[in-house]
Structure formats: structure tokens, C-alpha cells
PDB file of C-alpha atoms in Angstrom:
ATOM      1  CA  MET M 144      48.526 -14.253  -4.239  1.00  0.00           C
ATOM      2  CA  LYS M 145      51.583 -12.902  -2.380  1.00  0.00           C
ATOM      3  CA  SER M 146      50.422  -9.240  -1.541  1.00  0.00           C
ATOM      4  CA  PRO M 147      52.442  -6.218  -2.990  1.00  0.00           C
ATOM      5  CA  LEU M 148      51.800  -4.626   0.295  1.00  0.00           C
ATOM      6  CA  LEU M 149      54.553  -6.828   1.670  1.00  0.00           C
ATOM      7  CA  SER M 150      56.913  -4.134   0.005  1.00  0.00           C
ATOM      8  CA  LEU M 151      55.719  -1.227   2.260  1.00  0.00           C
ATOM      9  CA  PRO M 152      58.258  -0.238   4.929  1.00  0.00           C
ATOM     10  CA  GLY M 153      58.764  -2.336   7.998  1.00  0.00           C
ATOM     11  CA  ALA M 154      56.682  -5.294   6.299  1.00  0.00           C
ATOM     12  CA  VAL M 155      57.309  -8.805   7.884  1.00  0.00           C
ATOM     13  CA  PRO M 156      55.594 -11.769   6.270  1.00  0.00           C
ATOM     14  CA  ALA M 157      53.251 -13.586   8.554  1.00  0.00           C
ATOM     15  CA  GLU M 158      53.225 -17.376   8.997  1.00  0.00           C
ATOM     16  CA  GLY M 159      51.550 -20.648   7.946  1.00  0.00           C
ATOM     17  CA  VAL M 160      48.517 -20.136   5.630  1.00  0.00           C
ATOM     18  CA  ASP M 161      48.737 -16.327   6.106  1.00  0.00           C
ATOM     19  CA  GLU M 162      51.893 -15.856   4.678  1.00  0.00           C
ATOM     20  CA  ASP M 163      51.316 -13.990   1.680  1.00  0.00           C
ATOM     21  CA  VAL M 164      50.111 -11.057   3.878  1.00  0.00           C
ATOM     22  CA  ALA M 165      52.218  -9.065   6.338  1.00  0.00           C
ATOM     23  CA  ALA M 166      52.049 -10.088   9.951  1.00  0.00           C
ATOM     24  CA  HIS M 167      53.308  -6.500  10.955  1.00  0.00           C
ATOM     25  CA  TYR M 168      54.988  -3.262   9.870  1.00  0.00           C
ATOM     26  CA  GLY M 169      57.254  -2.771  12.748  1.00  0.00           C
ATOM     27  CA  ASP M 170      55.290  -1.698  15.497  1.00  0.00           C
ATOM     28  CA  LEU M 171      52.387  -4.730  16.738  1.00  0.00           C
ATOM     29  CA  PHE M 172      51.015  -2.375  19.656  1.00  0.00           C
ATOM     30  CA  ARG M 173      50.872   0.988  17.540  1.00  0.00           C
ATOM     31  CA  GLU M 174      48.927  -1.134  14.795  1.00  0.00           C
ATOM     32  CA  GLN M 175      46.629  -2.497  17.265  1.00  0.00           C
ATOM     33  CA  ARG M 176      45.814   0.645  18.921  1.00  0.00           C
ATOM     34  CA  ALA M 177      45.157   2.247  15.414  1.00  0.00           C
ATOM     35  CA  LEU M 178      42.485  -0.261  14.538  1.00  0.00           C
ATOM     36  CA  ALA M 179      41.065  -0.036  18.173  1.00  0.00           C
ATOM     37  CA  GLU M 180      40.605   3.730  17.597  1.00  0.00           C
ATOM     38  CA  GLY M 181      38.934   2.963  13.983  1.00  0.00           C
ATOM     39  CA  THR M 182      41.832   4.454  11.574  1.00  0.00           C
ATOM     40  CA  GLY M 183      44.065   2.099   9.224  1.00  0.00           C
ATOM     41  CA  PHE M 184      43.437  -0.911   7.545  1.00  0.00           C
ATOM     42  CA  VAL M 185      44.216  -4.581   7.114  1.00  0.00           C
ATOM     43  CA  ASP M 186      45.572  -6.264   4.098  1.00  0.00           C
ATOM     44  CA  LEU M 187      43.467  -9.669   3.890  1.00  0.00           C
ATOM     45  CA  SER M 188      44.211 -10.007   0.195  1.00  0.00           C
ATOM     46  CA  HIS M 189      45.294 -13.268   0.537  1.00  0.00           C
ATOM     47  CA  ARG M 190      41.564 -14.764   1.771  1.00  0.00           C
ATOM     48  CA  GLY M 191      39.680 -16.621  -0.863  1.00  0.00           C
ATOM     49  CA  VAL M 192      36.900 -14.843  -2.672  1.00  0.00           C
ATOM     50  CA  VAL M 193      33.793 -16.761  -4.208  1.00  0.00           C
ATOM     51  CA  THR M 194      30.634 -15.283  -6.119  1.00  0.00           C
ATOM     52  CA  VAL M 195      27.310 -17.065  -6.743  1.00  0.00           C
ATOM     53  CA  SER M 196      25.372 -15.028  -8.839  1.00  0.00           C
ATOM     54  CA  GLY M 197      21.953 -16.189 -10.926  1.00  0.00           C
ATOM     55  CA  ASP M 198      18.136 -16.018  -9.979  1.00  0.00           C
ATOM     56  CA  ASP M 199      18.290 -18.997  -7.839  1.00  0.00           C
ATOM     57  CA  ARG M 200      21.363 -18.060  -5.719  1.00  0.00           C
ATOM     58  CA  LEU M 201      19.772 -17.425  -2.417  1.00  0.00           C
ATOM     59  CA  SER M 202      17.408 -20.016  -2.579  1.00  0.00           C
ATOM     60  CA  TRP M 203      20.122 -22.348  -3.469  1.00  0.00           C
ATOM     61  CA  LEU M 204      22.621 -21.482  -1.123  1.00  0.00           C
ATOM     62  CA  HIS M 205      19.728 -21.813   1.473  1.00  0.00           C
ATOM     63  CA  LEU M 206      19.454 -25.371   0.995  1.00  0.00           C
ATOM     64  CA  LEU M 207      23.320 -25.694   1.539  1.00  0.00           C
ATOM     65  CA  LEU M 208      24.137 -23.459   4.423  1.00  0.00           C
ATOM     66  CA  THR M 209      23.697 -23.361   7.947  1.00  0.00           C
ATOM     67  CA  GLN M 210      22.205 -20.075   7.764  1.00  0.00           C
ATOM     68  CA  HIS M 211      18.764 -18.634   6.671  1.00  0.00           C
ATOM     69  CA  VAL M 212      19.683 -16.842   3.303  1.00  0.00           C
ATOM     70  CA  SER M 213      16.693 -17.353   1.388  1.00  0.00           C
ATOM     71  CA  ASP M 214      15.369 -13.613   1.928  1.00  0.00           C
ATOM     72  CA  LEU M 215      18.662 -11.960   2.739  1.00  0.00           C
ATOM     73  CA  PRO M 216      18.049  -8.392   2.245  1.00  0.00           C
ATOM     74  CA  THR M 217      20.702  -6.302   0.042  1.00  0.00           C
ATOM     75  CA  GLY M 218      23.682  -5.286   1.843  1.00  0.00           C
ATOM     76  CA  ARG M 219      22.882  -7.267   4.943  1.00  0.00           C
ATOM     77  CA  ALA M 220      26.238  -9.218   6.081  1.00  0.00           C
ATOM     78  CA  THR M 221      25.859 -12.593   7.928  1.00  0.00           C
ATOM     79  CA  GLU M 222      28.180 -15.851   8.347  1.00  0.00           C
ATOM     80  CA  ALA M 223      27.460 -19.411   7.545  1.00  0.00           C
ATOM     81  CA  LEU M 224      28.976 -22.667   7.819  1.00  0.00           C
ATOM     82  CA  ILE M 225      28.984 -25.804   5.614  1.00  0.00           C
ATOM     83  CA  LEU M 226      28.999 -29.021   7.508  1.00  0.00           C
ATOM     84  CA  SER M 227      30.099 -32.746   6.761  1.00  0.00           C
ATOM     85  CA  ALA M 228      27.209 -35.381   7.005  1.00  0.00           C
ATOM     86  CA  THR M 229      28.274 -35.915  10.436  1.00  0.00           C
ATOM     87  CA  GLY M 230      27.981 -32.308  11.452  1.00  0.00           C
ATOM     88  CA  HIS M 231      31.306 -31.658  11.392  1.00  0.00           C
ATOM     89  CA  ILE M 232      32.766 -27.841  10.064  1.00  0.00           C
ATOM     90  CA  GLU M 233      33.913 -28.108   6.693  1.00  0.00           C
ATOM     91  CA  HIS M 234      33.733 -24.346   5.479  1.00  0.00           C
ATOM     92  CA  ALA M 235      33.200 -20.988   6.890  1.00  0.00           C
ATOM     93  CA  LEU M 236      31.751 -17.970   4.532  1.00  0.00           C
ATOM     94  CA  TYR M 237      31.265 -14.657   5.433  1.00  0.00           C
ATOM     95  CA  LEU M 238      28.711 -13.188   3.046  1.00  0.00           C
ATOM     96  CA  VAL M 239      27.063 -10.273   1.804  1.00  0.00           C
ATOM     97  CA  ASP M 240      24.519  -9.974  -1.460  1.00  0.00           C
ATOM     98  CA  ASP M 241      24.536  -6.969  -3.596  1.00  0.00           C
ATOM     99  CA  GLY M 242      21.058  -7.760  -5.073  1.00  0.00           C
ATOM    100  CA  THR M 243      22.463  -9.749  -7.986  1.00  0.00           C
ATOM    101  CA  THR M 244      25.434 -11.449  -6.470  1.00  0.00           C
ATOM    102  CA  VAL M 245      26.474 -13.115  -3.157  1.00  0.00           C
ATOM    103  CA  TRP M 246      30.014 -12.173  -2.399  1.00  0.00           C
ATOM    104  CA  ALA M 247      31.813 -14.301   0.107  1.00  0.00           C
ATOM    105  CA  HIS M 248      35.314 -14.592   1.691  1.00  0.00           C
ATOM    106  CA  VAL M 249      36.951 -17.603   3.141  1.00  0.00           C
ATOM    107  CA  GLU M 250      40.116 -18.712   4.619  1.00  0.00           C
ATOM    108  CA  PRO M 251      42.965 -18.863   2.179  1.00  0.00           C
ATOM    109  CA  GLY M 252      43.252 -21.731  -0.023  1.00  0.00           C
ATOM    110  CA  THR M 253      39.838 -23.283   0.830  1.00  0.00           C
ATOM    111  CA  GLN M 254      38.111 -21.818  -2.023  1.00  0.00           C
ATOM    112  CA  GLU M 255      39.031 -24.410  -4.640  1.00  0.00           C
ATOM    113  CA  ALA M 256      37.430 -27.399  -2.436  1.00  0.00           C
ATOM    114  CA  LEU M 257      34.601 -24.842  -1.444  1.00  0.00           C
ATOM    115  CA  ILE M 258      33.656 -24.365  -5.152  1.00  0.00           C
ATOM    116  CA  ALA M 259      34.112 -27.869  -6.186  1.00  0.00           C
ATOM    117  CA  TYR M 260      31.437 -28.967  -3.462  1.00  0.00           C
ATOM    118  CA  LEU M 261      29.115 -25.806  -4.574  1.00  0.00           C
ATOM    119  CA  GLU M 262      29.608 -27.197  -8.227  1.00  0.00           C
ATOM    120  CA  SER M 263      28.656 -30.618  -7.569  1.00  0.00           C
ATOM    121  CA  MET M 264      25.393 -29.419  -5.860  1.00  0.00           C
ATOM    122  CA  LYS M 265      23.861 -27.160  -8.755  1.00  0.00           C
ATOM    123  CA  PHE M 266      21.876 -29.590 -10.281  1.00  0.00           C
ATOM    124  CA  PHE M 267      19.026 -27.643 -12.289  1.00  0.00           C
ATOM    125  CA  TYR M 268      19.398 -24.552 -10.223  1.00  0.00           C
ATOM    126  CA  ARG M 269      19.949 -21.276 -12.107  1.00  0.00           C
ATOM    127  CA  VAL M 270      23.331 -20.322 -10.561  1.00  0.00           C
ATOM    128  CA  GLU M 271      26.819 -19.567 -11.422  1.00  0.00           C
ATOM    129  CA  VAL M 272      29.835 -19.947  -8.999  1.00  0.00           C
ATOM    130  CA  ALA M 273      32.953 -18.279  -9.513  1.00  0.00           C
ATOM    131  CA  ASP M 274      36.449 -17.952  -7.917  1.00  0.00           C
ATOM    132  CA  ARG M 275      37.533 -14.322  -7.854  1.00  0.00           C
ATOM    133  CA  THR M 276      40.271 -14.512  -5.737  1.00  0.00           C
ATOM    134  CA  ALA M 277      42.671 -13.631  -8.593  1.00  0.00           C
ATOM    135  CA  ASP M 278      40.835 -10.219  -9.334  1.00  0.00           C
ATOM    136  CA  ILE M 279      39.593  -9.016  -6.087  1.00  0.00           C
ATOM    137  CA  ALA M 280      41.391  -8.257  -2.894  1.00  0.00           C
ATOM    138  CA  LEU M 281      40.136  -8.246   0.574  1.00  0.00           C
ATOM    139  CA  VAL M 282      40.617  -5.071   2.830  1.00  0.00           C
ATOM    140  CA  HIS M 283      39.261  -4.804   6.129  1.00  0.00           C
ATOM    141  CA  LEU M 284      38.558  -1.270   7.819  1.00  0.00           C
ATOM    142  CA  PRO M 285      38.082  -1.408  11.374  1.00  0.00           C
ATOM    143  CA  ALA M 286      34.753  -0.156  13.297  1.00  0.00           C
ATOM    144  CA  GLY M 287      34.685   3.455  13.278  1.00  0.00           C
ATOM    145  CA  SER M 288      36.797   4.285  10.314  1.00  0.00           C
ATOM    146  CA  ILE M 289      35.871   7.227   7.866  1.00  0.00           C
ATOM    147  CA  ALA M 290      37.857   5.835   5.400  1.00  0.00           C
ATOM    148  CA  GLU M 291      36.359   6.274   1.889  1.00  0.00           C
ATOM    149  CA  VAL M 292      35.478   2.987  -0.125  1.00  0.00           C
ATOM    150  CA  PRO M 293      35.452   3.564  -4.063  1.00  0.00           C
ATOM    151  CA  GLU M 294      32.111   3.946  -5.927  1.00  0.00           C
ATOM    152  CA  GLY M 295      30.754   0.510  -6.918  1.00  0.00           C
ATOM    153  CA  VAL M 296      32.767  -1.842  -4.668  1.00  0.00           C
ATOM    154  CA  VAL M 297      31.101  -4.118  -2.883  1.00  0.00           C
ATOM    155  CA  VAL M 298      31.407  -3.870   1.256  1.00  0.00           C
ATOM    156  CA  ARG M 299      30.422  -6.086   3.847  1.00  0.00           C
ATOM    157  CA  GLU M 300      29.807  -4.119   6.903  1.00  0.00           C
ATOM    158  CA  THR M 301      29.871  -5.798  10.567  1.00  0.00           C
ATOM    159  CA  ALA M 302      29.953  -4.451  14.636  1.00  0.00           C
ATOM    160  CA  TYR M 303      33.817  -5.250  13.715  1.00  0.00           C
ATOM    161  CA  GLY M 304      34.094  -3.201  10.589  1.00  0.00           C
ATOM    162  CA  ARG M 305      33.685  -3.161   7.019  1.00  0.00           C
ATOM    163  CA  ASP M 306      35.176  -5.609   4.489  1.00  0.00           C
ATOM    164  CA  VAL M 307      35.794  -4.256   1.387  1.00  0.00           C
ATOM    165  CA  PHE M 308      36.035  -6.446  -2.251  1.00  0.00           C
ATOM    166  CA  LEU M 309      38.512  -4.082  -3.752  1.00  0.00           C
ATOM    167  CA  PRO M 310      39.736  -5.048  -7.104  1.00  0.00           C
ATOM    168  CA  ARG M 311      42.992  -6.278  -6.793  1.00  0.00           C
ATOM    169  CA  ALA M 312      44.716  -4.154  -9.337  1.00  0.00           C
ATOM    170  CA  ASP M 313      43.659  -1.002  -7.118  1.00  0.00           C
ATOM    171  CA  LEU M 314      45.088  -2.480  -3.868  1.00  0.00           C
ATOM    172  CA  GLU M 315      48.344  -0.634  -3.497  1.00  0.00           C
ATOM    173  CA  SER M 316      46.921   3.121  -4.737  1.00  0.00           C
ATOM    174  CA  TYR M 317      43.889   2.474  -2.148  1.00  0.00           C
ATOM    175  CA  ALA M 318      46.271   1.447   0.540  1.00  0.00           C
ATOM    176  CA  ALA M 319      48.402   4.555   0.021  1.00  0.00           C
ATOM    177  CA  LYS M 320      45.668   6.881   0.740  1.00  0.00           C
ATOM    178  CA  SER M 321      44.056   4.456   3.558  1.00  0.00           C
ATOM    179  CA  GLY M 322      47.082   4.091   5.828  1.00  0.00           C
ATOM    180  CA  PRO M 323      48.445   3.466   8.363  1.00  0.00           C
ATOM    181  CA  ALA M 324      48.614  -0.142   7.424  1.00  0.00           C
ATOM    182  CA  ALA M 325      48.216  -2.736  10.239  1.00  0.00           C
ATOM    183  CA  GLY M 326      49.552  -6.128  10.116  1.00  0.00           C
ATOM    184  CA  LEU M 327      47.464  -9.378  10.810  1.00  0.00           C
ATOM    185  CA  LEU M 328      48.898 -10.003  14.163  1.00  0.00           C
ATOM    186  CA  ALA M 329      47.094  -6.727  15.166  1.00  0.00           C
ATOM    187  CA  TYR M 330      43.912  -8.160  13.410  1.00  0.00           C
ATOM    188  CA  GLU M 331      44.160 -11.417  15.065  1.00  0.00           C
ATOM    189  CA  ALA M 332      44.868  -9.867  18.672  1.00  0.00           C
ATOM    190  CA  LEU M 333      41.428  -8.088  18.188  1.00  0.00           C
ATOM    191  CA  ARG M 334      39.812 -11.227  16.809  1.00  0.00           C
ATOM    192  CA  VAL M 335      40.842 -13.148  20.287  1.00  0.00           C
ATOM    193  CA  GLU M 336      39.642 -10.176  22.555  1.00  0.00           C
ATOM    194  CA  GLN M 337      36.176 -10.649  20.554  1.00  0.00           C
ATOM    195  CA  HIS M 338      36.288 -14.052  21.007  1.00  0.00           C
ATOM    196  CA  ARG M 339      35.700 -14.773  17.326  1.00  0.00           C
ATOM    197  CA  PRO M 340      36.716 -18.476  16.103  1.00  0.00           C
ATOM    198  CA  ARG M 341      38.583 -18.942  12.972  1.00  0.00           C
ATOM    199  CA  LEU M 342      38.400 -21.880  10.687  1.00  0.00           C
ATOM    200  CA  GLY M 343      41.460 -24.077  10.680  1.00  0.00           C
ATOM    201  CA  PHE M 344      42.718 -22.508  13.895  1.00  0.00           C
ATOM    202  CA  GLU M 345      39.645 -23.168  16.414  1.00  0.00           C
ATOM    203  CA  THR M 346      38.572 -26.097  14.712  1.00  0.00           C
ATOM    204  CA  ASP M 347      39.937 -29.372  13.649  1.00  0.00           C
ATOM    205  CA  HIS M 348      38.272 -32.564  11.747  1.00  0.00           C
ATOM    206  CA  ARG M 349      35.607 -33.090  14.672  1.00  0.00           C
ATOM    207  CA  THR M 350      34.823 -29.704  15.630  1.00  0.00           C
ATOM    208  CA  ILE M 351      30.778 -28.872  15.818  1.00  0.00           C
ATOM    209  CA  PRO M 352      29.306 -25.580  15.759  1.00  0.00           C
ATOM    210  CA  HIS M 353      28.129 -25.508  19.281  1.00  0.00           C
ATOM    211  CA  GLU M 354      31.770 -26.021  20.729  1.00  0.00           C
ATOM    212  CA  LEU M 355      32.600 -22.521  19.338  1.00  0.00           C
ATOM    213  CA  GLY M 356      29.602 -20.500  19.840  1.00  0.00           C
ATOM    214  CA  TRP M 357      29.108 -20.366  16.279  1.00  0.00           C
ATOM    215  CA  ILE M 358      25.381 -21.559  16.960  1.00  0.00           C
ATOM    216  CA  GLU M 359      24.595 -18.237  17.669  1.00  0.00           C
ATOM    217  CA  THR M 360      25.883 -16.580  14.963  1.00  0.00           C
ATOM    218  CA  ALA M 361      26.241 -18.729  11.735  1.00  0.00           C
ATOM    219  CA  VAL M 362      23.450 -21.516  12.445  1.00  0.00           C
ATOM    220  CA  HIS M 363      19.995 -20.645  11.914  1.00  0.00           C
ATOM    221  CA  LEU M 364      17.939 -23.338  14.377  1.00  0.00           C
ATOM    222  CA  GLN M 365      14.664 -22.876  13.022  1.00  0.00           C
ATOM    223  CA  LYS M 366      15.456 -23.310   8.795  1.00  0.00           C
ATOM    224  CA  GLY M 367      14.987 -26.455   7.054  1.00  0.00           C
ATOM    225  CA  CYS M 368      17.183 -29.150   6.271  1.00  0.00           C
ATOM    226  CA  TYR M 369      21.070 -29.018   5.479  1.00  0.00           C
ATOM    227  CA  ARG M 370      23.844 -31.164   5.513  1.00  0.00           C
ATOM    228  CA  GLY M 371      24.766 -32.065   9.032  1.00  0.00           C
ATOM    229  CA  GLN M 372      21.318 -30.785  10.673  1.00  0.00           C
ATOM    230  CA  GLU M 373      20.591 -33.741  12.499  1.00  0.00           C
ATOM    231  CA  THR M 374      24.005 -33.403  14.233  1.00  0.00           C
ATOM    232  CA  VAL M 375      22.831 -29.872  14.966  1.00  0.00           C
ATOM    233  CA  ALA M 376      19.524 -30.584  16.236  1.00  0.00           C
ATOM    234  CA  ARG M 377      20.468 -33.225  18.358  1.00  0.00           C
ATOM    235  CA  VAL M 378      23.231 -31.651  20.246  1.00  0.00           C
ATOM    236  CA  GLN M 379      20.780 -28.611  20.719  1.00  0.00           C
ATOM    237  CA  ASN M 380      17.837 -30.747  21.616  1.00  0.00           C
ATOM    238  CA  LEU M 381      19.096 -33.766  23.687  1.00  0.00           C
ATOM    239  CA  GLY M 382      22.894 -33.532  24.097  1.00  0.00           C
ATOM    240  CA  LYS M 383      26.000 -31.204  25.075  1.00  0.00           C
ATOM    241  CA  PRO M 384      29.337 -30.555  23.161  1.00  0.00           C
ATOM    242  CA  PRO M 385      32.182 -32.306  24.163  1.00  0.00           C
ATOM    243  CA  ARG M 386      34.277 -28.977  24.096  1.00  0.00           C
ATOM    244  CA  ARG M 387      33.760 -25.507  24.660  1.00  0.00           C
ATOM    245  CA  LEU M 388      35.847 -22.379  23.530  1.00  0.00           C
ATOM    246  CA  VAL M 389      37.130 -20.290  26.328  1.00  0.00           C
ATOM    247  CA  PHE M 390      39.099 -17.281  26.305  1.00  0.00           C
ATOM    248  CA  LEU M 391      42.628 -17.021  28.276  1.00  0.00           C
ATOM    249  CA  HIS M 392      44.360 -14.375  30.504  1.00  0.00           C
ATOM    250  CA  LEU M 393      47.877 -15.672  30.516  1.00  0.00           C
ATOM    251  CA  ASP M 394      50.748 -14.880  32.913  1.00  0.00           C
ATOM    252  CA  GLY M 395      52.063 -11.682  31.752  1.00  0.00           C
ATOM    253  CA  SER M 396      55.567 -12.421  33.615  1.00  0.00           C
ATOM    254  CA  GLU M 397      56.456 -15.013  30.993  1.00  0.00           C
ATOM    255  CA  VAL M 398      58.386 -14.035  27.996  1.00  0.00           C
ATOM    256  CA  HIS M 399      57.517 -16.787  26.124  1.00  0.00           C
ATOM    257  CA  LEU M 400      53.890 -16.695  24.390  1.00  0.00           C
ATOM    258  CA  PRO M 401      52.466 -20.370  24.537  1.00  0.00           C
ATOM    259  CA  PRO M 402      51.901 -21.072  20.409  1.00  0.00           C
ATOM    260  CA  ALA M 403      48.750 -22.664  19.206  1.00  0.00           C
ATOM    261  CA  GLY M 404      49.074 -26.595  19.654  1.00  0.00           C
ATOM    262  CA  THR M 405      49.965 -25.948  23.633  1.00  0.00           C
ATOM    263  CA  GLU M 406      48.521 -28.634  25.835  1.00  0.00           C
ATOM    264  CA  LEU M 407      46.339 -27.182  28.866  1.00  0.00           C
ATOM    265  CA  ARG M 408      46.190 -28.565  32.321  1.00  0.00           C
ATOM    266  CA  ARG M 409      44.644 -28.001  35.303  1.00  0.00           C
ATOM    267  CA  ALA M 410      47.037 -25.972  37.851  1.00  0.00           C
ATOM    268  CA  ASP M 411      46.112 -28.056  40.676  1.00  0.00           C
ATOM    269  CA  GLU M 412      47.155 -31.282  38.740  1.00  0.00           C
ATOM    270  CA  GLY M 413      50.463 -29.652  37.836  1.00  0.00           C
ATOM    271  CA  PRO M 414      52.462 -29.754  34.455  1.00  0.00           C
ATOM    272  CA  ASP M 415      52.020 -33.877  34.516  1.00  0.00           C
ATOM    273  CA  GLY M 416      48.344 -33.862  34.903  1.00  0.00           C
ATOM    274  CA  ARG M 417      46.043 -35.093  32.340  1.00  0.00           C
ATOM    275  CA  LYS M 418      45.407 -32.676  29.249  1.00  0.00           C
ATOM    276  CA  ILE M 419      41.994 -31.101  29.339  1.00  0.00           C
ATOM    277  CA  GLY M 420      42.440 -28.759  26.410  1.00  0.00           C
ATOM    278  CA  VAL M 421      44.693 -26.921  23.873  1.00  0.00           C
ATOM    279  CA  ILE M 422      45.379 -23.624  22.892  1.00  0.00           C
ATOM    280  CA  THR M 423      44.001 -22.709  19.305  1.00  0.00           C
ATOM    281  CA  THR M 424      45.566 -18.982  18.952  1.00  0.00           C
ATOM    282  CA  SER M 425      47.697 -16.955  21.244  1.00  0.00           C
ATOM    283  CA  ALA M 426      48.405 -12.945  20.810  1.00  0.00           C
ATOM    284  CA  ARG M 427      49.881 -10.147  22.578  1.00  0.00           C
ATOM    285  CA  HIS M 428      47.156  -7.625  23.185  1.00  0.00           C
ATOM    286  CA  HIS M 429      48.155  -4.046  23.674  1.00  0.00           C
ATOM    287  CA  GLU M 430      45.715  -3.653  26.700  1.00  0.00           C
ATOM    288  CA  LEU M 431      45.320  -7.162  28.104  1.00  0.00           C
ATOM    289  CA  GLY M 432      48.600  -8.477  27.683  1.00  0.00           C
ATOM    290  CA  PRO M 433      49.229 -12.019  26.690  1.00  0.00           C
ATOM    291  CA  VAL M 434      45.475 -13.819  25.826  1.00  0.00           C
ATOM    292  CA  ALA M 435      44.448 -16.806  23.941  1.00  0.00           C
ATOM    293  CA  LEU M 436      41.579 -18.699  22.737  1.00  0.00           C
ATOM    294  CA  ALA M 437      41.488 -22.132  23.940  1.00  0.00           C
ATOM    295  CA  LEU M 438      39.206 -25.465  23.550  1.00  0.00           C
ATOM    296  CA  VAL M 439      38.724 -27.103  26.658  1.00  0.00           C
ATOM    297  CA  LYS M 440      36.622 -30.419  28.024  1.00  0.00           C
ATOM    298  CA  ARG M 441      33.311 -29.340  28.862  1.00  0.00           C
ATOM    299  CA  ASN M 442      33.254 -30.437  32.174  1.00  0.00           C
ATOM    300  CA  VAL M 443      36.590 -28.185  33.182  1.00  0.00           C
ATOM    301  CA  PRO M 444      35.175 -26.293  36.256  1.00  0.00           C
ATOM    302  CA  LEU M 445      34.475 -22.632  35.004  1.00  0.00           C
ATOM    303  CA  ASP M 446      36.981 -21.281  37.755  1.00  0.00           C
ATOM    304  CA  ALA M 447      39.559 -23.876  37.283  1.00  0.00           C
ATOM    305  CA  PRO M 448      43.200 -22.061  37.257  1.00  0.00           C
ATOM    306  CA  LEU M 449      45.016 -23.931  34.187  1.00  0.00           C
ATOM    307  CA  LEU M 450      48.410 -24.246  32.770  1.00  0.00           C
ATOM    308  CA  ALA M 451      49.837 -23.969  29.318  1.00  0.00           C
ATOM    309  CA  ASP M 452      53.029 -25.799  29.741  1.00  0.00           C
ATOM    310  CA  SER M 453      54.401 -23.604  32.438  1.00  0.00           C
ATOM    311  CA  THR M 454      52.597 -20.552  31.871  1.00  0.00           C
ATOM    312  CA  ALA M 455      49.434 -19.757  34.126  1.00  0.00           C
ATOM    313  CA  ALA M 456      46.264 -19.114  32.592  1.00  0.00           C
ATOM    314  CA  ALA M 457      42.880 -17.861  33.970  1.00  0.00           C
ATOM    315  CA  GLN M 458      39.669 -18.936  32.186  1.00  0.00           C
ATOM    316  CA  GLU M 459      36.754 -16.342  30.778  1.00  0.00           C
ATOM    317  CA  VAL M 460      33.724 -18.153  29.704  1.00  0.00           C
ATOM    318  CA  VAL M 461      32.958 -17.977  25.972  1.00  0.00           C
ATOM    319  CA  VAL M 462      30.714 -21.081  25.444  1.00  0.00           C
ATOM    320  CA  GLU M 463      28.740 -22.066  28.334  1.00  0.00           C
ATOM    321  CA  PRO M 464      29.212 -25.949  29.524  1.00  0.00           C
TER     322      PRO M 464
END
């Protein structure tokens, strides 16, 4: 679903799973500042959109998700995970119920696998699952934005802004009156600043919710059974996660920004020391300079200076060890 907004002046396509939207429109820091000030919008039309309708939608999803949604109030945003049987994260869903339908946006390209799983779990429940990616485009309005939203359009509102489920046919006309457009690099830099993990970026095949802080925002520890709950309860009550998410301030004198996948080592052990973590997302922030999210081993001291290749990095705690 390549975005038509890639035809806007200055648009440069993003890379990887985000290649169908713009990385920026010619001025990364101006775009970041606009979002931070509550103006403009971000084209997230490449994200998957899935709906669940029917009388049993909330009670059914409650059985499958890590979040308590059986009595989710209409219009209240929440987020939830789907775990494997061993408790590893498989899907991350960003949800809102409009009174008749649950709307969720998910990572680009993951909606088909998500829908396949949901369909396999329908049994006798009165629910209908649909892939709406082809006709619905997600647009993000930053916190504080006074941009108007068309009547009847579903909105998911959080502390970080509003996710607007816009008819895809209206994307270009809406963008024309909601500018300035901000690219995904600006959005991602603010996400890193806000310490918010992203599926496929901060996660791998063995990630559990505790490692990323999702245990606080996407997992309800008092709800009933769901797939992977045993691992969640065991780590919560008896164990400690093997890794923890950290925020890194990177040496601003370096021209090179360490990319995702860059190995981390303790600075006192030098560049040939043992690997103690990996950068998951790096970004250039308009105020903080070069920053990153990273996963490190739980027992790495909180005040230990780190090296990302040759770049010095200072930790800021996101998940307590």
C-alpha cells in the first residue's frame, strides 16, 4: 500500500517495513519540532488495520489478549499483545472500540498472520474479523493538535496524540488541509524519546513483555487465562527478565549514527569486550541529539558507560533490573 503522499514535495521514502511512507519531507528537525508543538500530521497509512465486530467481540478478545478488554469503554484507547505458548511476543495491537466494532492498527505486513490466528480461534463466538488495510489509512495527529477530524471517522486518542482511521480515498485531500506533513523519522525520534517499544524493532523471537516495559501498558496482571500467561506470571512472581530496555544518549561528536543491530559493550572493557546488548532503534532528536533504544543484559550496572562500536553511550533506565 504505497502512500500517495510520497508525491508531496521533498518526500523521501523510508526503508525496510516502512518503505511505503515518507521518511521525511526535506527537513527532519523542522518536522520534529512541528510534531512536538502539536502541529502537522504523520502518514502511517502503511500500517495494517484490522477490525473485529459482533456481539461477542470484547469478551472473545479478552480471552486472547494480554489486556483486560471485556468491558472496554467505548472510545477508550488501549494496547495489547498476543503471546506464544511460551510467553514470547507475537503481535502488538493498538485498540479502540467504537461501540459496535473494535479497531486495531498493527505493524506493516503483520495483519495477515494476525487475522489467520484470530480466525483459528473463533469457534462458536459471534465475531467477524476483517482486514481493512486496503480501504482505511492511519494518520497520526500529535498531542495538542487542533486539526479537525471528519465526522464519523474512528479516532484512537492517547497521551501521545490521535490515531485517525481515515478512509484511504480521503488521504490526499485530508493531508492538503492538515499540514505540514512530518515524516516517519520525526515520529520515530519522538517515540524513542518517549521510551515506547515497537514490535519488530525492540522485539525478537524471544522477547517477553517484562523486558520492554509492556508489562505496565499492554498486560493486565489480574485477568484470566490467555496464551502465554504462565510465563508472564512466573516472571512477575518468581523470576527476573534476562534483558531490559534502556534509553541511550549517544556521543554527539560522532557523525555516524549507530544503526539498529549495533552491538553494545561496556566502555571499561573496550571495543573488544564481551557483548552486553544491542541497539534496537537509533534516531537524531531535535533537542537531545543522537539517541537510541537498546536491550541490555539485566545485570549490566545502571551507571555503566557503554560503547556502540566506537560511539560512547550513557544509559537512562526504562525498565528496572
